[in-house]
GROMACS .gro file of N, CA and C in nm:
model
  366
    1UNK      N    1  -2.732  -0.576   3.191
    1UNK     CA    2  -2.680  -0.644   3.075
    1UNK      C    3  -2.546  -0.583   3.035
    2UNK      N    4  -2.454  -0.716   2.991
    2UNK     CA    5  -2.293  -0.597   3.001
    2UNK      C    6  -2.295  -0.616   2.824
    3UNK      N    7  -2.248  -0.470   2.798
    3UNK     CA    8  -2.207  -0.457   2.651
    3UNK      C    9  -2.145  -0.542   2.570
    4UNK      N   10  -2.191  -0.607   2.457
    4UNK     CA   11  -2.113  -0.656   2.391
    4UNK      C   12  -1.997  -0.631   2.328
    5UNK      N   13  -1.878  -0.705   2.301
    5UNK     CA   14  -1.769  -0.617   2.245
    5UNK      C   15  -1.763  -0.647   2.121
    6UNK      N   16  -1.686  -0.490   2.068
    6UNK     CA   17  -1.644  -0.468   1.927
    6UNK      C   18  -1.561  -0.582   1.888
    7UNK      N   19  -1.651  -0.668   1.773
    7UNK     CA   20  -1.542  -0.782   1.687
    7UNK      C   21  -1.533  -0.703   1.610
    8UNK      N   22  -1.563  -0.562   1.513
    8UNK     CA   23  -1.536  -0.531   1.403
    8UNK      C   24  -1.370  -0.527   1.392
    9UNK      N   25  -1.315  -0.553   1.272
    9UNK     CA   26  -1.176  -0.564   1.288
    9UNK      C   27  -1.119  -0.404   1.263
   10UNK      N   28  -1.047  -0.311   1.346
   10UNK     CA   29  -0.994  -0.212   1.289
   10UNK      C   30  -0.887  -0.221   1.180
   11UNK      N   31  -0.866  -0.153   1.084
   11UNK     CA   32  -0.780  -0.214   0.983
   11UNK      C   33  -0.688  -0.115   1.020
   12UNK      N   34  -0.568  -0.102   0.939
   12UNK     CA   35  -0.438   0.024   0.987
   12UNK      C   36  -0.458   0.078   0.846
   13UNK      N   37  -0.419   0.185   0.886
   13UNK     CA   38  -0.430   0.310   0.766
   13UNK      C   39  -0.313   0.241   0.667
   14UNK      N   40  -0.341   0.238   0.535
   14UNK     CA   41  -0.241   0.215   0.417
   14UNK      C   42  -0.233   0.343   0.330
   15UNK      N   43  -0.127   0.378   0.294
   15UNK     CA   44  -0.107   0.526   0.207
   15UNK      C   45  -0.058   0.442   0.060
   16UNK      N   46  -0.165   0.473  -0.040
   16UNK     CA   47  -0.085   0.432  -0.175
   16UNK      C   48  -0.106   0.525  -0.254
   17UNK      N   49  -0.017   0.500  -0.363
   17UNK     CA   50  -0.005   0.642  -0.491
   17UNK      C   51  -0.021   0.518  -0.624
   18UNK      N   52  -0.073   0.574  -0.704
   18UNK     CA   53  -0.127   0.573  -0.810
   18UNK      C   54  -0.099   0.633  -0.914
   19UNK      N   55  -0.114   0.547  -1.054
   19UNK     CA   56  -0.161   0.621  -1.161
   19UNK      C   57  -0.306   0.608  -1.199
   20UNK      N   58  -0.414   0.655  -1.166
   20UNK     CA   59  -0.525   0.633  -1.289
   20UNK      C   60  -0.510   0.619  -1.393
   21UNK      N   61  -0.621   0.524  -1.444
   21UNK     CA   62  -0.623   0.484  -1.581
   21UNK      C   63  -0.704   0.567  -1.667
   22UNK      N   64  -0.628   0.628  -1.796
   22UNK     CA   65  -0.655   0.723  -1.850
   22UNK      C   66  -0.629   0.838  -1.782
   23UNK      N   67  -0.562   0.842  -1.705
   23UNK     CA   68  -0.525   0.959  -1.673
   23UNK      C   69  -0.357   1.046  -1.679
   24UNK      N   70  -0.339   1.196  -1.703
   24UNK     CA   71  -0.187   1.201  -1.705
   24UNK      C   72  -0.142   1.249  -1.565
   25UNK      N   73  -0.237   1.256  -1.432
   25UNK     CA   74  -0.182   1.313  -1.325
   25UNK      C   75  -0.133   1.157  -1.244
   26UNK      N   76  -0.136   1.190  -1.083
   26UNK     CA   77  -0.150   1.058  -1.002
   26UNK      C   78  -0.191   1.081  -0.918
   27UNK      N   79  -0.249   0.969  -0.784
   27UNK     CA   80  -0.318   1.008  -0.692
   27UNK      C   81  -0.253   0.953  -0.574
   28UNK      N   82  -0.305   0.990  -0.473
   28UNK     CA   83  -0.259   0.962  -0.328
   28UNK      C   84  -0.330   0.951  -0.237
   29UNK      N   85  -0.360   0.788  -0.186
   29UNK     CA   86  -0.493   0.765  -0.112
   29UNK      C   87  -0.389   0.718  -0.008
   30UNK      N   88  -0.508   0.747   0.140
   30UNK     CA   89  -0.495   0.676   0.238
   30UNK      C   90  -0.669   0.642   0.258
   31UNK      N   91  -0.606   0.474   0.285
   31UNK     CA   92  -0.748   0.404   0.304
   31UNK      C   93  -0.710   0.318   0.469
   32UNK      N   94  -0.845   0.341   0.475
   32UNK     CA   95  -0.884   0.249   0.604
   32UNK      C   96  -0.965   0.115   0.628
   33UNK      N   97  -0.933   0.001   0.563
   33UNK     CA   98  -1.030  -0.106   0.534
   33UNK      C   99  -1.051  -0.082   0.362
   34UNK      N  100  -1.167  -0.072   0.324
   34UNK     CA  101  -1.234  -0.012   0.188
   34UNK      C  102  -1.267   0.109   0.210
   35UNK      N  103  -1.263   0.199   0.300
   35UNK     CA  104  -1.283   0.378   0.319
   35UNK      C  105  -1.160   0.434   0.274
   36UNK      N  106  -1.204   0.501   0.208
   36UNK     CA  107  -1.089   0.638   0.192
   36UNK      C  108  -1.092   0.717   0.249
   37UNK      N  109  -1.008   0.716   0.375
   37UNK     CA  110  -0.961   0.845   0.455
   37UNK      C  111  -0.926   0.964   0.404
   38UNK      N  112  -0.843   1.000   0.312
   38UNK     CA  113  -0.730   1.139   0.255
   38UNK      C  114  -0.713   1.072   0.080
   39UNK      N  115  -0.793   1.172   0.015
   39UNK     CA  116  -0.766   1.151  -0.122
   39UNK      C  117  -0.703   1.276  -0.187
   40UNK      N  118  -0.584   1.277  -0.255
   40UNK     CA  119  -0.516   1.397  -0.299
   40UNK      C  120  -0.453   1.369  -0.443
   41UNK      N  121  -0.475   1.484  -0.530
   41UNK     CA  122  -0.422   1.409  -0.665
   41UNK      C  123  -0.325   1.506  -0.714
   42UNK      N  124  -0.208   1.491  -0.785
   42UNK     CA  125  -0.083   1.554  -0.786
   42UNK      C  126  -0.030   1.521  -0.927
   43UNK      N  127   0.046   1.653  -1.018
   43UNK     CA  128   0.029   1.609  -1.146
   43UNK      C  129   0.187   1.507  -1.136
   44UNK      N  130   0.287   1.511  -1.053
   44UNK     CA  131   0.356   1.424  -1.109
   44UNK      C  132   0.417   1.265  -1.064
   45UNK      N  133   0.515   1.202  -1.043
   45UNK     CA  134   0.519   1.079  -0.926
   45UNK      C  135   0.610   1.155  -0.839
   46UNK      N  136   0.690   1.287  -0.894
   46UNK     CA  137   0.769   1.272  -0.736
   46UNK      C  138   0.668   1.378  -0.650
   47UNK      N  139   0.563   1.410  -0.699
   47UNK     CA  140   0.528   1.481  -0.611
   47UNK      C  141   0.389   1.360  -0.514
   48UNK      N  142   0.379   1.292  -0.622
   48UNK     CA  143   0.266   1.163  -0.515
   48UNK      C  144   0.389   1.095  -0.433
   49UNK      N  145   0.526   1.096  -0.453
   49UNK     CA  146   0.563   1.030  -0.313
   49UNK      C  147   0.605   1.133  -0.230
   50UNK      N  148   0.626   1.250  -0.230
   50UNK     CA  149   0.643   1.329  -0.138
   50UNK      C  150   0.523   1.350  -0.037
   51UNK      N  151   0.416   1.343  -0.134
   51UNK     CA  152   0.253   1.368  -0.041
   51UNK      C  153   0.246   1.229  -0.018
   52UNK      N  154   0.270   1.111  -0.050
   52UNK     CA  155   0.246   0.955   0.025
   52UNK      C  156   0.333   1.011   0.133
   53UNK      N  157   0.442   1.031   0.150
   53UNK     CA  158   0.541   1.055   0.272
   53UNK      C  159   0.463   1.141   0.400
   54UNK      N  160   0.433   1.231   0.301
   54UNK     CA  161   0.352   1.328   0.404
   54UNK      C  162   0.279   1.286   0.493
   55UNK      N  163   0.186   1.190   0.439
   55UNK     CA  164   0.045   1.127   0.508
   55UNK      C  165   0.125   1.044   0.593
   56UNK      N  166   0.201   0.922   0.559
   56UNK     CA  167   0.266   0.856   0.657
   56UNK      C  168   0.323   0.960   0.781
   57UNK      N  169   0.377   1.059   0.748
   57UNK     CA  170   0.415   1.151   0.852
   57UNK      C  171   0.305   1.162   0.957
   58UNK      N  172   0.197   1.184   0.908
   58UNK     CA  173   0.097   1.243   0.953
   58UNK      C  174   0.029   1.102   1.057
   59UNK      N  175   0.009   1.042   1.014
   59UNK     CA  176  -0.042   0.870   1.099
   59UNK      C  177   0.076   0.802   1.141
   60UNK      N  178   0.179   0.792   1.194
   60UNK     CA  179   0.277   0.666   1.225
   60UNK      C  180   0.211   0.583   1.208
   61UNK      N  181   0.288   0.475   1.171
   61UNK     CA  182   0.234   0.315   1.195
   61UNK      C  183   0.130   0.301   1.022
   62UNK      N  184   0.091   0.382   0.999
   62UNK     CA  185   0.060   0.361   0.837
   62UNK      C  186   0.171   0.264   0.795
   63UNK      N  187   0.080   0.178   0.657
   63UNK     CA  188   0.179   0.060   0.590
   63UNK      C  189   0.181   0.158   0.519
   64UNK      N  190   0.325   0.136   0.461
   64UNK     CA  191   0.317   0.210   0.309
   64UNK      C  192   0.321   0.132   0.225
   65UNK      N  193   0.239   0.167   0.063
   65UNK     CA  194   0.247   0.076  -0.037
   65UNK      C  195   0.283   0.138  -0.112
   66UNK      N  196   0.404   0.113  -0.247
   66UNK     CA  197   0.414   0.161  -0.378
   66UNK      C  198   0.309   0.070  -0.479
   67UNK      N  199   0.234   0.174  -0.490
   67UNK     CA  200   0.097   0.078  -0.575
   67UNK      C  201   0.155   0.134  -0.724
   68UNK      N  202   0.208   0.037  -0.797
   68UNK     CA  203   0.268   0.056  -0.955
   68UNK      C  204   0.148  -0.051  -1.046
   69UNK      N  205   0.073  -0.180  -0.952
   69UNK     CA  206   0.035  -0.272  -1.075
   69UNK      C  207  -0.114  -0.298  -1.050
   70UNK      N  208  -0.174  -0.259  -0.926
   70UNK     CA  209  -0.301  -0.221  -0.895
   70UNK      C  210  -0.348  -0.111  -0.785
   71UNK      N  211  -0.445  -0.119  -0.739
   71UNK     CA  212  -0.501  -0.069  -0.642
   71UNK      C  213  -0.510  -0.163  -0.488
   72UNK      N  214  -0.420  -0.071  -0.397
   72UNK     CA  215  -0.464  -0.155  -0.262
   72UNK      C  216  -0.544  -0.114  -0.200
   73UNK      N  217  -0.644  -0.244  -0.158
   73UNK     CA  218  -0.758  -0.185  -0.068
   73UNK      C  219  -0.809  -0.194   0.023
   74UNK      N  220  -0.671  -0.265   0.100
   74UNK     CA  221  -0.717  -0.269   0.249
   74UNK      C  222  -0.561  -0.407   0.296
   75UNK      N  223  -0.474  -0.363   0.448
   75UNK     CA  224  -0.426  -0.440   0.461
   75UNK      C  225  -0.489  -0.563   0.549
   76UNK      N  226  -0.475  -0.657   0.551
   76UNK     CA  227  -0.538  -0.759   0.667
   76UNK      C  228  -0.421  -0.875   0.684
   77UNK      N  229  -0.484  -0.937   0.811
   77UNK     CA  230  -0.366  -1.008   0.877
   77UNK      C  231  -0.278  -1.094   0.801
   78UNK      N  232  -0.361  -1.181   0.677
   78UNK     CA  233  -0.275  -1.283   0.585
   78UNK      C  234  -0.231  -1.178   0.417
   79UNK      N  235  -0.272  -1.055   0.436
   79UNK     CA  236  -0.142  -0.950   0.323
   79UNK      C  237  -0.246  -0.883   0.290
   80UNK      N  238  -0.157  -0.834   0.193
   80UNK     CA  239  -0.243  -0.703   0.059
   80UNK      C  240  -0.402  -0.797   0.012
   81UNK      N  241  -0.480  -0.685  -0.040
   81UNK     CA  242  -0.540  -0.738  -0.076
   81UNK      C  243  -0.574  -0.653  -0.184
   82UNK      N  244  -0.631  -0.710  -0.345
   82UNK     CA  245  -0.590  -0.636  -0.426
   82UNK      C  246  -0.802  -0.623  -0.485
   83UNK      N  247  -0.853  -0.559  -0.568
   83UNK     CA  248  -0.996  -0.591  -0.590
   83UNK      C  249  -0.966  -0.712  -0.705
   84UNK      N  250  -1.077  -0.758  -0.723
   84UNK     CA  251  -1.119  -0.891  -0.775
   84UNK      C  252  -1.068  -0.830  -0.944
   85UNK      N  253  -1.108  -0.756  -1.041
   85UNK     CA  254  -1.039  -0.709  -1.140
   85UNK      C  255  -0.890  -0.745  -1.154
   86UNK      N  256  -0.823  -0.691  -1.083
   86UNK     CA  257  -0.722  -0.660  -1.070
   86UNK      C  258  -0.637  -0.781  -1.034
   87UNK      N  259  -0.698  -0.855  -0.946
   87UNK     CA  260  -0.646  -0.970  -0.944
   87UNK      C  261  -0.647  -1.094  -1.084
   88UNK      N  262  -0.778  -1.047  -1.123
   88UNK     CA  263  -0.805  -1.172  -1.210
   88UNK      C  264  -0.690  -1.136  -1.347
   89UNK      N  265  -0.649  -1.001  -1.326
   89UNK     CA  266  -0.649  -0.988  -1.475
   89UNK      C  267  -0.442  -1.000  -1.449
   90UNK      N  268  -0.433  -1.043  -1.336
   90UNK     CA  269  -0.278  -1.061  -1.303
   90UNK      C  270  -0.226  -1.209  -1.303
   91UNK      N  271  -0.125  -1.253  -1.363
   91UNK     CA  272  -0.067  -1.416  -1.369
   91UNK      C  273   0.023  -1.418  -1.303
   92UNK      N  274   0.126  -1.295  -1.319
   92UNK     CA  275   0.173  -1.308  -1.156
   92UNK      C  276   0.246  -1.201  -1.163
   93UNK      N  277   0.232  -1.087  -1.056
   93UNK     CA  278   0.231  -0.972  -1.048
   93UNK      C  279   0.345  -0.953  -0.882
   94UNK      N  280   0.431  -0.901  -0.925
   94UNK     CA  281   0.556  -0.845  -0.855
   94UNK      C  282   0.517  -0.709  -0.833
   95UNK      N  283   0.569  -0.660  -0.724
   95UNK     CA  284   0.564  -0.523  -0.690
   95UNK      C  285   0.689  -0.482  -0.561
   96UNK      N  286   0.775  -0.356  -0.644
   96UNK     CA  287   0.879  -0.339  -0.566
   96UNK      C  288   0.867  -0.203  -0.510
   97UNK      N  289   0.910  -0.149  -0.406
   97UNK     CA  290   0.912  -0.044  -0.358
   97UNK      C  291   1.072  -0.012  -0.442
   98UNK      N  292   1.103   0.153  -0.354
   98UNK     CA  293   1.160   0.220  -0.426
   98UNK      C  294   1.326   0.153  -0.424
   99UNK      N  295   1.343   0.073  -0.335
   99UNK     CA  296   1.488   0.087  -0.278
   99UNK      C  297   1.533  -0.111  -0.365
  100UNK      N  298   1.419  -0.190  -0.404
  100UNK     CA  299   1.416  -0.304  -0.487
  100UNK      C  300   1.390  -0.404  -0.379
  101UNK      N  301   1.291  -0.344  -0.262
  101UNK     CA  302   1.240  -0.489  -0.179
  101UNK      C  303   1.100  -0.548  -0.250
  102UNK      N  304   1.106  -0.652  -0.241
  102UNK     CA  305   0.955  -0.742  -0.308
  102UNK      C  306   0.865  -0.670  -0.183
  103UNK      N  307   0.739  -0.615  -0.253
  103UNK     CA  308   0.621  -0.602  -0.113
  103UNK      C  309   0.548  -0.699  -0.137
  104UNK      N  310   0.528  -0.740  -0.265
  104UNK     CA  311   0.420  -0.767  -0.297
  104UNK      C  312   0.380  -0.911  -0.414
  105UNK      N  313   0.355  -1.022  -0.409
  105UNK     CA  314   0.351  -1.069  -0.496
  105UNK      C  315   0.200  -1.129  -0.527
  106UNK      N  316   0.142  -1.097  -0.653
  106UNK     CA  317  -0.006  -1.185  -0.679
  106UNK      C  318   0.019  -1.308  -0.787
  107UNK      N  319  -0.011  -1.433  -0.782
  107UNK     CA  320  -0.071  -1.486  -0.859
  107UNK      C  321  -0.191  -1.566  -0.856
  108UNK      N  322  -0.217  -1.505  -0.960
  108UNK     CA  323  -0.362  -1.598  -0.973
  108UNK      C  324  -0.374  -1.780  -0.947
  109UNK      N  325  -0.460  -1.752  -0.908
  109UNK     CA  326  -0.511  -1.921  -0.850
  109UNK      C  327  -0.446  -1.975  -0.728
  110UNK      N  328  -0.332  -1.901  -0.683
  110UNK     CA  329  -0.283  -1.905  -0.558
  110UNK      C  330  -0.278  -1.834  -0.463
  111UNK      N  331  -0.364  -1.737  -0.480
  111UNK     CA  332  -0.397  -1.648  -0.351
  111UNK      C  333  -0.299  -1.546  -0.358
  112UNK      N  334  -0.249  -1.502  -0.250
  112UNK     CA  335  -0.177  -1.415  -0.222
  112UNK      C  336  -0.068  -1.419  -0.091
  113UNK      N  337   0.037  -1.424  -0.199
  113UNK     CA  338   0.145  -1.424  -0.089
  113UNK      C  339   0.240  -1.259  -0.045
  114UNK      N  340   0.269  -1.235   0.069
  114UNK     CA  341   0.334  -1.130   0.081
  114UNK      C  342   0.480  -1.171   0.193
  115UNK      N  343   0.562  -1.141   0.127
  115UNK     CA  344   0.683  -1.171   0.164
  115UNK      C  345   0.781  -0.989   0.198
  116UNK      N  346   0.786  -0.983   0.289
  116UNK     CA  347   0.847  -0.824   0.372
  116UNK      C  348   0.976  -0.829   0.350
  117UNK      N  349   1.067  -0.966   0.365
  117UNK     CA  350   1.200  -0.961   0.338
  117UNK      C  351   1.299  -1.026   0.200
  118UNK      N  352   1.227  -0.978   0.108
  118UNK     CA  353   1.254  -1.074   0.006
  118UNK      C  354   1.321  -0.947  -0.090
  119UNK      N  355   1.426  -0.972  -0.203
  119UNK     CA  356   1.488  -0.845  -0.250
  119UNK      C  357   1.455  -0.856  -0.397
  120UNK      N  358   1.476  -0.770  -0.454
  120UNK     CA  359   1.534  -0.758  -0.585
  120UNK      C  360   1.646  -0.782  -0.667
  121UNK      N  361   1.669  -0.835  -0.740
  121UNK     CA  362   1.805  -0.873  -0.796
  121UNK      C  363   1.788  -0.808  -0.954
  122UNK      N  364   1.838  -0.775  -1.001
  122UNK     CA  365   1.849  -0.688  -1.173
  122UNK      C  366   1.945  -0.798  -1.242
   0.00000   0.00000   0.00000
């Protein structure tokens, strides 16, 4: 009898930083799907992007996310995906990395779009 093959989908490591709520430090996850691989918490933001950097160092090919308006919890083939909270409680939620590229856009009732080349304008 020949082995069946792995459909489980491997997901790619995502590194995001955080603020907790209620909290005055921040955190620095790398997740794998819904697993948390590397959880590290750091009292300030430049020190959660120096340790987000780190981890990317550490895995190539990690996505990186600047997580400013939720929690990411896993990348998959059609984008971010954000938890059900977090989504519901967004009407339409922008998210820029550091340099003013769009990563990220949610609105509610329309799913989720993610656009890689899209900019910022002030």
């Amino acid at each position: 009898m020949r082995p069946r093959p792995d459909k489980r989908k491997q997901h790619p490591k995502v590194v995001t930083y955080f603020r907790p709520i209620g909290s005055d430090g921040w955190r620095v996850e790398m997740n794998q799907g819904a697993r948390i691989v590397r959880r590290l918490s750091v009292d300030t933001k430049a020190e959660a992007i120096a340790a987000a950097k780190q981890l990317l160092n550490e895995w190539p090919g990690s996505a990186f996310e600047l997580c400013v308006l939720g929690r990411v919890y896993a990348w998959w083939d059609d984008g971010w995906h954000y938890s059900r909270k977090e989504r519901d409680d967004s009407m339409a939620a922008l998210l820029y990395d550091e340099m003013g590229v769009l990563m990220l856009e949610v609105k509610t009732g329309d799913g989720i779009h993610y656009d890689r080349d899209a900019t910022c304008e002030d």
